[in-house]
Amino acid sequence: MDYRKIHNTELEISAIGLGTWAFGSDGWWGYQDDRKSRDVLAEAVGRGVNLIDTAPIYGRGHSEEIIGDVLAKHGMRKDVVLATKLGLNWDGKRVFHDLKPKRMREELALSLKRLRTDYIDIYQVHWPDPDTPVEDSAGVMREFFDEGVIKAVGVSNFSVRQMREFMEHCPLHALQPPYNMFRREIEDEVLPFCIEHKIACLVYQPLHAGILTGKFFFDGATIPNDINRKNHPDLKEPLYSLNKEILAKMKDIARKYDKTLTQLVINWTSLQAGVTSVLVGARNYDQVDENIESVGWTIEQKDLDAIYALLDIRKLAGPAIT
């Protein structure tokens, strides 16, 4: 496993991180058995994945609880770089932005309790709150950082303008944006900004909700009836047929390296300029293994050129939507 340093911190994170939204079993990704979640987490850490990413909103705290239990049971807390978030609140089924300073302090305390730890390695503002000035939320994050209860400050889903404003009031060590072969808008401004300011970029949804694995096109899997994918435009015409054609050609490229399409996609993502770690979910041991074997090898330039030509065709068809 390759490890990459987060600038201005003592943290080194694995090139592949474990995303744990599915641990919440909240309907967005369908149901996942808690025993499988625990097994996947222990296996991933045992195989060298040290970046574990979660959030309170994943199952209304359930994902954090699962992680806290496993790390405590196996004595793994010091083996991982634990990343969680704040800024989304809920009232029944309603989810809303909430970065009021009082709520931020409450969220930190609740996450520490659920995760069974006294510090968080990377604490991230999950989304900007349109009703709270960036200065206010950045000020509270600065307090947490200065107190040492968090080791690095992160934001998620922030624009360059929002990051600039945040950095006027608080150090910024990491950004978490969506990024994948079909969704590349951060290449225009966000990634260059992160490179310039030495901000670690932890990208999520590298497999585009599972679409880039090819399983909904070639492997006989039905499109899940979960919230995220049952009406996904990339799984409906006219994009479905185009995506199938593009992914079939990429699958042929992957075979040249004795790799799966999933591994080709993750490898490509991991090696893009400015990307520090790729956050990938897993439901079982096989997926953990597949994710880990995605790194440690390189795609030849002629095959990269072929991939970019295919992605240009996809880009002309319209923007990817998650």
PDB file of C-alpha atoms in Angstrom:
ATOM      1  CA  MET A   1       0.000   0.000   0.000  1.00  0.00           C
ATOM      2  CA  ASP A   2       1.226   3.469  -0.910  1.00  0.00           C
ATOM      3  CA  TYR A   3       0.978   6.137   1.807  1.00  0.00           C
ATOM      4  CA  ARG A   4       0.845   9.861   1.197  1.00  0.00           C
ATOM      5  CA  LYS A   5       1.540  12.656   3.664  1.00  0.00           C
ATOM      6  CA  ILE A   6      -0.962  15.396   4.462  1.00  0.00           C
ATOM      7  CA  HIS A   7       0.998  18.634   4.345  1.00  0.00           C
ATOM      8  CA  ASN A   8       1.561  20.519   7.614  1.00  0.00           C
ATOM      9  CA  THR A   9       0.438  17.532   9.683  1.00  0.00           C
ATOM     10  CA  GLU A  10       1.997  14.320  10.966  1.00  0.00           C
ATOM     11  CA  LEU A  11      -0.611  12.244   9.143  1.00  0.00           C
ATOM     12  CA  GLU A  12       0.171   9.769   6.377  1.00  0.00           C
ATOM     13  CA  ILE A  13      -2.818   8.198   4.670  1.00  0.00           C
ATOM     14  CA  SER A  14      -3.236   5.185   2.422  1.00  0.00           C
ATOM     15  CA  ALA A  15      -3.760   5.797  -1.284  1.00  0.00           C
ATOM     16  CA  ILE A  16      -6.994   3.814  -0.921  1.00  0.00           C
ATOM     17  CA  GLY A  17      -9.332   4.803   1.903  1.00  0.00           C
ATOM     18  CA  LEU A  18     -12.421   2.988   3.135  1.00  0.00           C
ATOM     19  CA  GLY A  19     -15.663   4.882   2.652  1.00  0.00           C
ATOM     20  CA  THR A  20     -18.311   3.746   5.135  1.00  0.00           C
ATOM     21  CA  TRP A  21     -21.596   5.329   4.057  1.00  0.00           C
ATOM     22  CA  ALA A  22     -23.045   1.849   3.458  1.00  0.00           C
ATOM     23  CA  PHE A  23     -22.282   0.965   7.099  1.00  0.00           C
ATOM     24  CA  GLY A  24     -25.148   3.280   8.026  1.00  0.00           C
ATOM     25  CA  SER A  25     -27.724   1.054   6.264  1.00  0.00           C
ATOM     26  CA  ASP A  26     -29.870   4.139   5.774  1.00  0.00           C
ATOM     27  CA  GLY A  27     -31.402   3.244   2.410  1.00  0.00           C
ATOM     28  CA  TRP A  28     -29.119   5.364   0.246  1.00  0.00           C
ATOM     29  CA  TRP A  29     -27.001   2.354  -0.700  1.00  0.00           C
ATOM     30  CA  GLY A  30     -29.407  -0.334   0.446  1.00  0.00           C
ATOM     31  CA  TYR A  31     -29.175  -2.515   3.542  1.00  0.00           C
ATOM     32  CA  GLN A  32     -25.821  -3.804   4.783  1.00  0.00           C
ATOM     33  CA  ASP A  33     -25.539  -6.317   7.612  1.00  0.00           C
ATOM     34  CA  ASP A  34     -23.602  -4.945  10.601  1.00  0.00           C
ATOM     35  CA  ARG A  35     -21.529  -8.116  10.861  1.00  0.00           C
ATOM     36  CA  LYS A  36     -20.322  -7.671   7.304  1.00  0.00           C
ATOM     37  CA  SER A  37     -19.493  -4.033   7.991  1.00  0.00           C
ATOM     38  CA  ARG A  38     -17.411  -5.011  10.992  1.00  0.00           C
ATOM     39  CA  ASP A  39     -15.634  -7.750   9.055  1.00  0.00           C
ATOM     40  CA  VAL A  40     -14.891  -5.432   6.122  1.00  0.00           C
ATOM     41  CA  LEU A  41     -13.445  -2.755   8.409  1.00  0.00           C
ATOM     42  CA  ALA A  42     -11.192  -5.168  10.289  1.00  0.00           C
ATOM     43  CA  GLU A  43     -10.018  -6.766   7.038  1.00  0.00           C
ATOM     44  CA  ALA A  44      -9.262  -3.442   5.353  1.00  0.00           C
ATOM     45  CA  VAL A  45      -7.219  -2.154   8.289  1.00  0.00           C
ATOM     46  CA  GLY A  46      -5.422  -5.477   8.551  1.00  0.00           C
ATOM     47  CA  ARG A  47      -4.494  -5.182   4.869  1.00  0.00           C
ATOM     48  CA  GLY A  48      -2.965  -1.724   5.277  1.00  0.00           C
ATOM     49  CA  VAL A  49      -5.869   0.634   4.582  1.00  0.00           C
ATOM     50  CA  ASN A  50      -5.457   3.234   7.313  1.00  0.00           C
ATOM     51  CA  LEU A  51      -7.813   6.000   6.129  1.00  0.00           C
ATOM     52  CA  ILE A  52     -11.345   5.367   7.401  1.00  0.00           C
ATOM     53  CA  ASP A  53     -13.945   7.953   6.385  1.00  0.00           C
ATOM     54  CA  THR A  54     -17.384   8.308   7.942  1.00  0.00           C
ATOM     55  CA  ALA A  55     -19.973  10.919   8.961  1.00  0.00           C
ATOM     56  CA  PRO A  56     -22.754  11.242  11.545  1.00  0.00           C
ATOM     57  CA  ILE A  57     -25.362  11.437   8.803  1.00  0.00           C
ATOM     58  CA  TYR A  58     -24.480   7.920   7.617  1.00  0.00           C
ATOM     59  CA  GLY A  59     -27.284   6.055   9.331  1.00  0.00           C
ATOM     60  CA  ARG A  60     -27.825   8.842  11.891  1.00  0.00           C
ATOM     61  CA  GLY A  61     -24.647   7.891  13.734  1.00  0.00           C
ATOM     62  CA  HIS A  62     -24.782   4.166  13.033  1.00  0.00           C
ATOM     63  CA  SER A  63     -21.701   4.097  10.802  1.00  0.00           C
ATOM     64  CA  GLU A  64     -19.660   5.889  13.469  1.00  0.00           C
ATOM     65  CA  GLU A  65     -20.884   3.448  16.116  1.00  0.00           C
ATOM     66  CA  ILE A  66     -19.854   0.428  14.038  1.00  0.00           C
ATOM     67  CA  ILE A  67     -16.385   1.901  13.483  1.00  0.00           C
ATOM     68  CA  GLY A  68     -15.958   2.805  17.143  1.00  0.00           C
ATOM     69  CA  ASP A  69     -16.904  -0.713  18.228  1.00  0.00           C
ATOM     70  CA  VAL A  70     -14.493  -2.410  15.825  1.00  0.00           C
ATOM     71  CA  LEU A  71     -11.541  -0.143  16.587  1.00  0.00           C
ATOM     72  CA  ALA A  72     -12.060  -0.602  20.328  1.00  0.00           C
ATOM     73  CA  LYS A  73     -12.565  -4.373  20.100  1.00  0.00           C
ATOM     74  CA  HIS A  74      -9.436  -4.958  18.006  1.00  0.00           C
ATOM     75  CA  GLY A  75      -7.283  -2.220  19.564  1.00  0.00           C
ATOM     76  CA  MET A  76      -6.904  -0.571  16.153  1.00  0.00           C
ATOM     77  CA  ARG A  77      -7.431   3.092  16.967  1.00  0.00           C
ATOM     78  CA  LYS A  78      -3.746   3.986  16.648  1.00  0.00           C
ATOM     79  CA  ASP A  79      -3.523   2.069  13.365  1.00  0.00           C
ATOM     80  CA  VAL A  80      -5.980   4.304  11.525  1.00  0.00           C
ATOM     81  CA  VAL A  81      -6.424   7.859  10.363  1.00  0.00           C
ATOM     82  CA  LEU A  82     -10.023   8.472  11.332  1.00  0.00           C
ATOM     83  CA  ALA A  83     -11.948  11.020   9.286  1.00  0.00           C
ATOM     84  CA  THR A  84     -15.468  12.134  10.073  1.00  0.00           C
ATOM     85  CA  LYS A  85     -17.621  15.169   9.394  1.00  0.00           C
ATOM     86  CA  LEU A  86     -20.087  17.660  10.811  1.00  0.00           C
ATOM     87  CA  GLY A  87     -22.634  20.141   9.561  1.00  0.00           C
ATOM     88  CA  LEU A  88     -25.687  18.047   8.688  1.00  0.00           C
ATOM     89  CA  ASN A  89     -28.483  17.643  11.215  1.00  0.00           C
ATOM     90  CA  TRP A  90     -31.715  15.687  11.088  1.00  0.00           C
ATOM     91  CA  ASP A  91     -35.245  15.795  12.400  1.00  0.00           C
ATOM     92  CA  GLY A  92     -36.933  12.485  11.651  1.00  0.00           C
ATOM     93  CA  LYS A  93     -36.426  11.916   7.928  1.00  0.00           C
ATOM     94  CA  ARG A  94     -35.624  15.564   7.237  1.00  0.00           C
ATOM     95  CA  VAL A  95     -31.919  16.368   6.820  1.00  0.00           C
ATOM     96  CA  PHE A  96     -30.732  19.977   6.932  1.00  0.00           C
ATOM     97  CA  HIS A  97     -27.551  22.044   7.087  1.00  0.00           C
ATOM     98  CA  ASP A  98     -26.543  23.162  10.571  1.00  0.00           C
ATOM     99  CA  LEU A  99     -23.163  24.773  11.226  1.00  0.00           C
ATOM    100  CA  LYS A 100     -24.237  26.910  14.145  1.00  0.00           C
ATOM    101  CA  PRO A 101     -21.315  27.034  16.612  1.00  0.00           C
ATOM    102  CA  LYS A 102     -23.387  25.433  19.390  1.00  0.00           C
ATOM    103  CA  ARG A 103     -24.383  22.534  17.144  1.00  0.00           C
ATOM    104  CA  MET A 104     -20.803  22.086  15.911  1.00  0.00           C
ATOM    105  CA  ARG A 105     -19.598  21.613  19.490  1.00  0.00           C
ATOM    106  CA  GLU A 106     -22.440  19.178  20.173  1.00  0.00           C
ATOM    107  CA  GLU A 107     -21.594  17.196  17.030  1.00  0.00           C
ATOM    108  CA  LEU A 108     -17.943  16.881  17.971  1.00  0.00           C
ATOM    109  CA  ALA A 109     -18.842  15.512  21.395  1.00  0.00           C
ATOM    110  CA  LEU A 110     -21.333  13.034  19.920  1.00  0.00           C
ATOM    111  CA  SER A 111     -18.894  11.794  17.271  1.00  0.00           C
ATOM    112  CA  LEU A 112     -16.133  11.302  19.834  1.00  0.00           C
ATOM    113  CA  LYS A 113     -18.545   9.248  21.937  1.00  0.00           C
ATOM    114  CA  ARG A 114     -19.773   7.091  19.044  1.00  0.00           C
ATOM    115  CA  LEU A 115     -16.251   6.560  17.722  1.00  0.00           C
ATOM    116  CA  ARG A 116     -14.990   5.782  21.232  1.00  0.00           C
ATOM    117  CA  THR A 117     -11.978   8.058  20.916  1.00  0.00           C
ATOM    118  CA  ASP A 118     -10.704  11.301  22.406  1.00  0.00           C
ATOM    119  CA  TYR A 119      -9.482  12.818  19.138  1.00  0.00           C
ATOM    120  CA  ILE A 120     -10.327  12.855  15.433  1.00  0.00           C
ATOM    121  CA  ASP A 121      -7.564  12.810  12.866  1.00  0.00           C
ATOM    122  CA  ILE A 122      -9.355  14.623  10.023  1.00  0.00           C
ATOM    123  CA  TYR A 123     -12.492  16.595  10.902  1.00  0.00           C
ATOM    124  CA  GLN A 124     -14.408  17.831   7.872  1.00  0.00           C
ATOM    125  CA  VAL A 125     -17.220  20.309   7.318  1.00  0.00           C
ATOM    126  CA  HIS A 126     -19.568  18.083   5.326  1.00  0.00           C
ATOM    127  CA  TRP A 127     -21.268  20.787   3.255  1.00  0.00           C
ATOM    128  CA  PRO A 128     -21.304  24.595   3.363  1.00  0.00           C
ATOM    129  CA  ASP A 129     -24.269  25.944   5.324  1.00  0.00           C
ATOM    130  CA  PRO A 130     -25.983  28.769   3.394  1.00  0.00           C
ATOM    131  CA  ASP A 131     -27.383  30.129   6.675  1.00  0.00           C
ATOM    132  CA  THR A 132     -24.058  30.286   8.539  1.00  0.00           C
ATOM    133  CA  PRO A 133     -21.176  32.565   7.505  1.00  0.00           C
ATOM    134  CA  VAL A 134     -18.047  30.626   6.554  1.00  0.00           C
ATOM    135  CA  GLU A 135     -16.128  32.815   9.003  1.00  0.00           C
ATOM    136  CA  ASP A 136     -18.192  31.474  11.907  1.00  0.00           C
ATOM    137  CA  SER A 137     -17.815  27.766  11.102  1.00  0.00           C
ATOM    138  CA  ALA A 138     -14.119  28.197  10.267  1.00  0.00           C
ATOM    139  CA  GLY A 139     -13.612  29.942  13.601  1.00  0.00           C
ATOM    140  CA  VAL A 140     -15.030  26.987  15.525  1.00  0.00           C
ATOM    141  CA  MET A 141     -12.943  24.534  13.509  1.00  0.00           C
ATOM    142  CA  ARG A 142      -9.887  26.631  14.389  1.00  0.00           C
ATOM    143  CA  GLU A 143     -10.804  26.245  18.067  1.00  0.00           C
ATOM    144  CA  PHE A 144     -10.999  22.454  17.720  1.00  0.00           C
ATOM    145  CA  PHE A 145      -7.636  22.380  15.934  1.00  0.00           C
ATOM    146  CA  ASP A 146      -5.908  24.648  18.440  1.00  0.00           C
ATOM    147  CA  GLU A 147      -7.257  22.522  21.298  1.00  0.00           C
ATOM    148  CA  GLY A 148      -5.700  19.426  19.686  1.00  0.00           C
ATOM    149  CA  VAL A 149      -8.937  17.458  19.645  1.00  0.00           C
ATOM    150  CA  ILE A 150      -8.648  17.300  15.854  1.00  0.00           C
ATOM    151  CA  LYS A 151      -5.336  16.753  14.048  1.00  0.00           C
ATOM    152  CA  ALA A 152      -6.275  18.143  10.624  1.00  0.00           C
ATOM    153  CA  VAL A 153      -9.028  20.397   9.302  1.00  0.00           C
ATOM    154  CA  GLY A 154     -10.996  19.423   6.242  1.00  0.00           C
ATOM    155  CA  VAL A 155     -13.965  20.548   4.189  1.00  0.00           C
ATOM    156  CA  SER A 156     -16.137  18.578   1.796  1.00  0.00           C
ATOM    157  CA  ASN A 157     -18.032  19.776  -1.274  1.00  0.00           C
ATOM    158  CA  PHE A 158     -16.529  23.285  -1.069  1.00  0.00           C
ATOM    159  CA  SER A 159     -15.781  25.486  -4.069  1.00  0.00           C
ATOM    160  CA  VAL A 160     -12.485  27.314  -4.506  1.00  0.00           C
ATOM    161  CA  ARG A 161     -14.151  30.548  -3.422  1.00  0.00           C
ATOM    162  CA  GLN A 162     -15.455  28.913  -0.252  1.00  0.00           C
ATOM    163  CA  MET A 163     -12.071  27.357   0.510  1.00  0.00           C
ATOM    164  CA  ARG A 164     -10.345  30.714   0.089  1.00  0.00           C
ATOM    165  CA  GLU A 165     -12.748  32.314   2.543  1.00  0.00           C
ATOM    166  CA  PHE A 166     -12.395  29.432   5.004  1.00  0.00           C
ATOM    167  CA  MET A 167      -8.600  29.682   4.887  1.00  0.00           C
ATOM    168  CA  GLU A 168      -8.735  33.320   5.971  1.00  0.00           C
ATOM    169  CA  HIS A 169      -9.885  32.098   9.398  1.00  0.00           C
ATOM    170  CA  CYS A 170      -8.559  28.544   9.795  1.00  0.00           C
ATOM    171  CA  PRO A 171      -5.837  26.282   8.410  1.00  0.00           C
ATOM    172  CA  LEU A 172      -7.137  23.886   5.765  1.00  0.00           C
ATOM    173  CA  HIS A 173      -5.431  20.537   5.288  1.00  0.00           C
ATOM    174  CA  ALA A 174      -7.890  18.453   3.267  1.00  0.00           C
ATOM    175  CA  LEU A 175     -10.758  18.643   0.823  1.00  0.00           C
ATOM    176  CA  GLN A 176     -13.219  15.859   0.026  1.00  0.00           C
ATOM    177  CA  PRO A 177     -14.944  16.295  -3.361  1.00  0.00           C
ATOM    178  CA  PRO A 178     -16.734  13.871  -5.698  1.00  0.00           C
ATOM    179  CA  TYR A 179     -14.507  12.735  -8.577  1.00  0.00           C
ATOM    180  CA  ASN A 180     -14.487   9.935 -11.091  1.00  0.00           C
ATOM    181  CA  MET A 181     -13.956   9.194 -14.779  1.00  0.00           C
ATOM    182  CA  PHE A 182     -17.444  10.414 -15.642  1.00  0.00           C
ATOM    183  CA  ARG A 183     -17.438  13.358 -13.246  1.00  0.00           C
ATOM    184  CA  ARG A 184     -14.285  15.426 -13.674  1.00  0.00           C
ATOM    185  CA  GLU A 185     -15.295  19.036 -13.053  1.00  0.00           C
ATOM    186  CA  ILE A 186     -12.813  19.455 -10.187  1.00  0.00           C
ATOM    187  CA  GLU A 187      -9.976  19.206 -12.717  1.00  0.00           C
ATOM    188  CA  ASP A 188     -10.730  22.752 -13.901  1.00  0.00           C
ATOM    189  CA  GLU A 189     -10.166  24.752 -10.702  1.00  0.00           C
ATOM    190  CA  VAL A 190     -10.380  22.647  -7.547  1.00  0.00           C
ATOM    191  CA  LEU A 191      -7.496  20.231  -8.097  1.00  0.00           C
ATOM    192  CA  PRO A 192      -5.092  22.963  -9.300  1.00  0.00           C
ATOM    193  CA  PHE A 193      -6.011  25.024  -6.222  1.00  0.00           C
ATOM    194  CA  CYS A 194      -5.351  22.050  -3.927  1.00  0.00           C
ATOM    195  CA  ILE A 195      -2.001  21.411  -5.585  1.00  0.00           C
ATOM    196  CA  GLU A 196      -0.998  25.070  -5.268  1.00  0.00           C
ATOM    197  CA  HIS A 197      -1.970  25.280  -1.593  1.00  0.00           C
ATOM    198  CA  LYS A 198      -0.829  21.756  -0.656  1.00  0.00           C
ATOM    199  CA  ILE A 199      -4.323  20.659   0.365  1.00  0.00           C
ATOM    200  CA  ALA A 200      -4.838  16.890   0.422  1.00  0.00           C
ATOM    201  CA  CYS A 201      -7.662  15.784  -1.866  1.00  0.00           C
ATOM    202  CA  LEU A 202      -9.646  12.760  -0.649  1.00  0.00           C
ATOM    203  CA  VAL A 203     -12.018  11.948  -3.496  1.00  0.00           C
ATOM    204  CA  TYR A 204     -15.303  10.119  -3.057  1.00  0.00           C
ATOM    205  CA  GLN A 205     -17.594   8.204  -5.439  1.00  0.00           C
ATOM    206  CA  PRO A 206     -14.675   7.086  -7.659  1.00  0.00           C
ATOM    207  CA  LEU A 207     -16.857   4.282  -9.044  1.00  0.00           C
ATOM    208  CA  HIS A 208     -19.753   6.629  -9.799  1.00  0.00           C
ATOM    209  CA  ALA A 209     -22.287   4.816  -7.618  1.00  0.00           C
ATOM    210  CA  GLY A 210     -20.997   1.467  -8.897  1.00  0.00           C
ATOM    211  CA  ILE A 211     -21.646   2.376 -12.526  1.00  0.00           C
ATOM    212  CA  LEU A 212     -17.948   2.342 -13.429  1.00  0.00           C
ATOM    213  CA  THR A 213     -17.552  -1.239 -12.172  1.00  0.00           C
ATOM    214  CA  GLY A 214     -19.561  -2.370 -15.186  1.00  0.00           C
ATOM    215  CA  LYS A 215     -21.677  -4.704 -13.083  1.00  0.00           C
ATOM    216  CA  PHE A 216     -24.960  -3.134 -14.209  1.00  0.00           C
ATOM    217  CA  PHE A 217     -23.972  -3.646 -17.845  1.00  0.00           C
ATOM    218  CA  PHE A 218     -22.048  -6.943 -18.099  1.00  0.00           C
ATOM    219  CA  ASP A 219     -22.274  -9.064 -14.987  1.00  0.00           C
ATOM    220  CA  GLY A 220     -25.992  -9.732 -14.835  1.00  0.00           C
ATOM    221  CA  ALA A 221     -26.610  -7.537 -11.810  1.00  0.00           C
ATOM    222  CA  THR A 222     -29.928  -5.737 -11.711  1.00  0.00           C
ATOM    223  CA  ILE A 223     -30.037  -2.010 -11.002  1.00  0.00           C
ATOM    224  CA  PRO A 224     -30.611  -1.634  -7.241  1.00  0.00           C
ATOM    225  CA  ASN A 225     -33.833  -0.126  -5.976  1.00  0.00           C
ATOM    226  CA  ASP A 226     -31.970   2.133  -3.550  1.00  0.00           C
ATOM    227  CA  ILE A 227     -32.287   5.909  -3.377  1.00  0.00           C
ATOM    228  CA  ASN A 228     -29.069   6.659  -5.239  1.00  0.00           C
ATOM    229  CA  ARG A 229     -29.354   4.391  -8.264  1.00  0.00           C
ATOM    230  CA  LYS A 230     -32.909   3.447  -9.117  1.00  0.00           C
ATOM    231  CA  ASN A 231     -33.383   6.650 -11.158  1.00  0.00           C
ATOM    232  CA  HIS A 232     -29.760   7.419 -12.018  1.00  0.00           C
ATOM    233  CA  PRO A 233     -29.575   8.973 -15.522  1.00  0.00           C
ATOM    234  CA  ASP A 234     -26.402   7.031 -16.363  1.00  0.00           C
ATOM    235  CA  LEU A 235     -28.415   3.841 -15.921  1.00  0.00           C
ATOM    236  CA  LYS A 236     -31.152   4.982 -18.287  1.00  0.00           C
ATOM    237  CA  GLU A 237     -31.232   5.668 -22.011  1.00  0.00           C
ATOM    238  CA  PRO A 238     -29.811   7.387 -23.919  1.00  0.00           C
ATOM    239  CA  LEU A 239     -26.710   7.259 -21.678  1.00  0.00           C
ATOM    240  CA  TYR A 240     -27.006   3.592 -20.721  1.00  0.00           C
ATOM    241  CA  SER A 241     -26.053   2.240 -24.157  1.00  0.00           C
ATOM    242  CA  LEU A 242     -23.217   4.746 -24.591  1.00  0.00           C
ATOM    243  CA  ASN A 243     -21.828   3.965 -21.140  1.00  0.00           C
ATOM    244  CA  LYS A 244     -21.971   0.241 -21.877  1.00  0.00           C
ATOM    245  CA  GLU A 245     -19.973   0.712 -25.080  1.00  0.00           C
ATOM    246  CA  ILE A 246     -17.338   2.882 -23.381  1.00  0.00           C
ATOM    247  CA  LEU A 247     -16.954   0.577 -20.397  1.00  0.00           C
ATOM    248  CA  ALA A 248     -16.663  -2.500 -22.632  1.00  0.00           C
ATOM    249  CA  LYS A 249     -13.633  -0.926 -24.305  1.00  0.00           C
ATOM    250  CA  MET A 250     -12.133   0.012 -20.936  1.00  0.00           C
ATOM    251  CA  LYS A 251     -12.695  -3.535 -19.755  1.00  0.00           C
ATOM    252  CA  ASP A 252     -10.565  -4.726 -22.673  1.00  0.00           C
ATOM    253  CA  ILE A 253      -7.783  -2.374 -21.527  1.00  0.00           C
ATOM    254  CA  ALA A 254      -8.022  -3.716 -17.972  1.00  0.00           C
ATOM    255  CA  ARG A 255      -7.581  -7.294 -19.238  1.00  0.00           C
ATOM    256  CA  LYS A 256      -4.164  -6.364 -20.637  1.00  0.00           C
ATOM    257  CA  TYR A 257      -3.008  -5.852 -17.055  1.00  0.00           C
ATOM    258  CA  ASP A 258      -4.893  -8.860 -15.697  1.00  0.00           C
ATOM    259  CA  LYS A 259      -7.060  -6.428 -13.748  1.00  0.00           C
ATOM    260  CA  THR A 260     -10.792  -5.845 -13.398  1.00  0.00           C
ATOM    261  CA  LEU A 261     -12.550  -2.791 -14.765  1.00  0.00           C
ATOM    262  CA  THR A 262     -12.988  -1.608 -11.166  1.00  0.00           C
ATOM    263  CA  GLN A 263      -9.246  -1.816 -10.590  1.00  0.00           C
ATOM    264  CA  LEU A 264      -8.480   0.094 -13.777  1.00  0.00           C
ATOM    265  CA  VAL A 265     -10.878   2.861 -12.759  1.00  0.00           C
ATOM    266  CA  ILE A 266      -9.520   3.191  -9.223  1.00  0.00           C
ATOM    267  CA  ASN A 267      -5.921   3.087 -10.464  1.00  0.00           C
ATOM    268  CA  TRP A 268      -6.586   5.865 -12.976  1.00  0.00           C
ATOM    269  CA  THR A 269      -8.253   7.957 -10.280  1.00  0.00           C
ATOM    270  CA  SER A 270      -5.485   7.416  -7.744  1.00  0.00           C
ATOM    271  CA  LEU A 271      -2.790   8.584 -10.149  1.00  0.00           C
ATOM    272  CA  GLN A 272      -4.463  11.841 -11.209  1.00  0.00           C
ATOM    273  CA  ALA A 273      -2.504  14.967 -10.276  1.00  0.00           C
ATOM    274  CA  GLY A 274      -3.655  16.356  -6.936  1.00  0.00           C
ATOM    275  CA  VAL A 275      -5.466  13.224  -5.741  1.00  0.00           C
ATOM    276  CA  THR A 276      -4.129  12.102  -2.351  1.00  0.00           C
ATOM    277  CA  SER A 277      -6.485   9.218  -1.551  1.00  0.00           C
ATOM    278  CA  VAL A 278      -9.436   7.486  -3.187  1.00  0.00           C
ATOM    279  CA  LEU A 279     -12.329   6.629  -0.872  1.00  0.00           C
ATOM    280  CA  VAL A 280     -13.989   3.369  -1.896  1.00  0.00           C
ATOM    281  CA  GLY A 281     -16.710   1.411  -0.134  1.00  0.00           C
ATOM    282  CA  ALA A 282     -16.722  -2.354   0.300  1.00  0.00           C
ATOM    283  CA  ARG A 283     -19.355  -4.915   1.300  1.00  0.00           C
ATOM    284  CA  ASN A 284     -17.223  -8.059   1.579  1.00  0.00           C
ATOM    285  CA  TYR A 285     -13.676  -9.422   1.638  1.00  0.00           C
ATOM    286  CA  ASP A 286     -13.528  -9.791  -2.146  1.00  0.00           C
ATOM    287  CA  GLN A 287     -14.249  -6.113  -2.652  1.00  0.00           C
ATOM    288  CA  VAL A 288     -11.635  -5.153  -0.055  1.00  0.00           C
ATOM    289  CA  ASP A 289      -9.084  -7.243  -1.915  1.00  0.00           C
ATOM    290  CA  GLU A 290     -10.111  -5.850  -5.296  1.00  0.00           C
ATOM    291  CA  ASN A 291      -9.806  -2.272  -4.023  1.00  0.00           C
ATOM    292  CA  ILE A 292      -6.364  -2.821  -2.496  1.00  0.00           C
ATOM    293  CA  GLU A 293      -5.033  -4.505  -5.647  1.00  0.00           C
ATOM    294  CA  SER A 294      -6.101  -1.429  -7.631  1.00  0.00           C
ATOM    295  CA  VAL A 295      -2.894   0.412  -6.707  1.00  0.00           C
ATOM    296  CA  GLY A 296       0.781  -0.414  -7.010  1.00  0.00           C
ATOM    297  CA  TRP A 297       0.839  -0.627 -10.824  1.00  0.00           C
ATOM    298  CA  THR A 298       0.687   1.858 -13.689  1.00  0.00           C
ATOM    299  CA  ILE A 299      -1.261   2.189 -16.913  1.00  0.00           C
ATOM    300  CA  GLU A 300       0.888   2.596 -20.031  1.00  0.00           C
ATOM    301  CA  GLN A 301       0.679   5.915 -21.857  1.00  0.00           C
ATOM    302  CA  LYS A 302      -0.905   4.448 -25.007  1.00  0.00           C
ATOM    303  CA  ASP A 303      -3.686   2.967 -22.879  1.00  0.00           C
ATOM    304  CA  LEU A 304      -4.104   6.243 -20.988  1.00  0.00           C
ATOM    305  CA  ASP A 305      -4.518   7.988 -24.327  1.00  0.00           C
ATOM    306  CA  ALA A 306      -7.196   5.472 -25.307  1.00  0.00           C
ATOM    307  CA  ILE A 307      -8.987   6.000 -21.977  1.00  0.00           C
ATOM    308  CA  TYR A 308      -9.001   9.780 -22.371  1.00  0.00           C
ATOM    309  CA  ALA A 309     -10.368   9.451 -25.904  1.00  0.00           C
ATOM    310  CA  LEU A 310     -13.251   7.365 -24.541  1.00  0.00           C
ATOM    311  CA  LEU A 311     -13.869   9.843 -21.739  1.00  0.00           C
ATOM    312  CA  ASP A 312     -14.003  12.693 -24.241  1.00  0.00           C
ATOM    313  CA  ILE A 313     -16.794  10.847 -26.046  1.00  0.00           C
ATOM    314  CA  ARG A 314     -18.654  10.446 -22.762  1.00  0.00           C
ATOM    315  CA  LYS A 315     -18.161  14.126 -21.883  1.00  0.00           C
ATOM    316  CA  LEU A 316     -19.822  15.225 -25.123  1.00  0.00           C
ATOM    317  CA  ALA A 317     -22.956  13.287 -24.141  1.00  0.00           C
ATOM    318  CA  GLY A 318     -23.570  15.514 -21.127  1.00  0.00           C
ATOM    319  CA  PRO A 319     -22.470  15.981 -17.508  1.00  0.00           C
ATOM    320  CA  ALA A 320     -22.561  13.094 -15.093  1.00  0.00           C
ATOM    321  CA  ILE A 321     -25.070  13.463 -12.292  1.00  0.00           C
ATOM    322  CA  THR A 322     -25.033  11.640  -8.961  1.00  0.00           C
TER     323      THR A 322
END
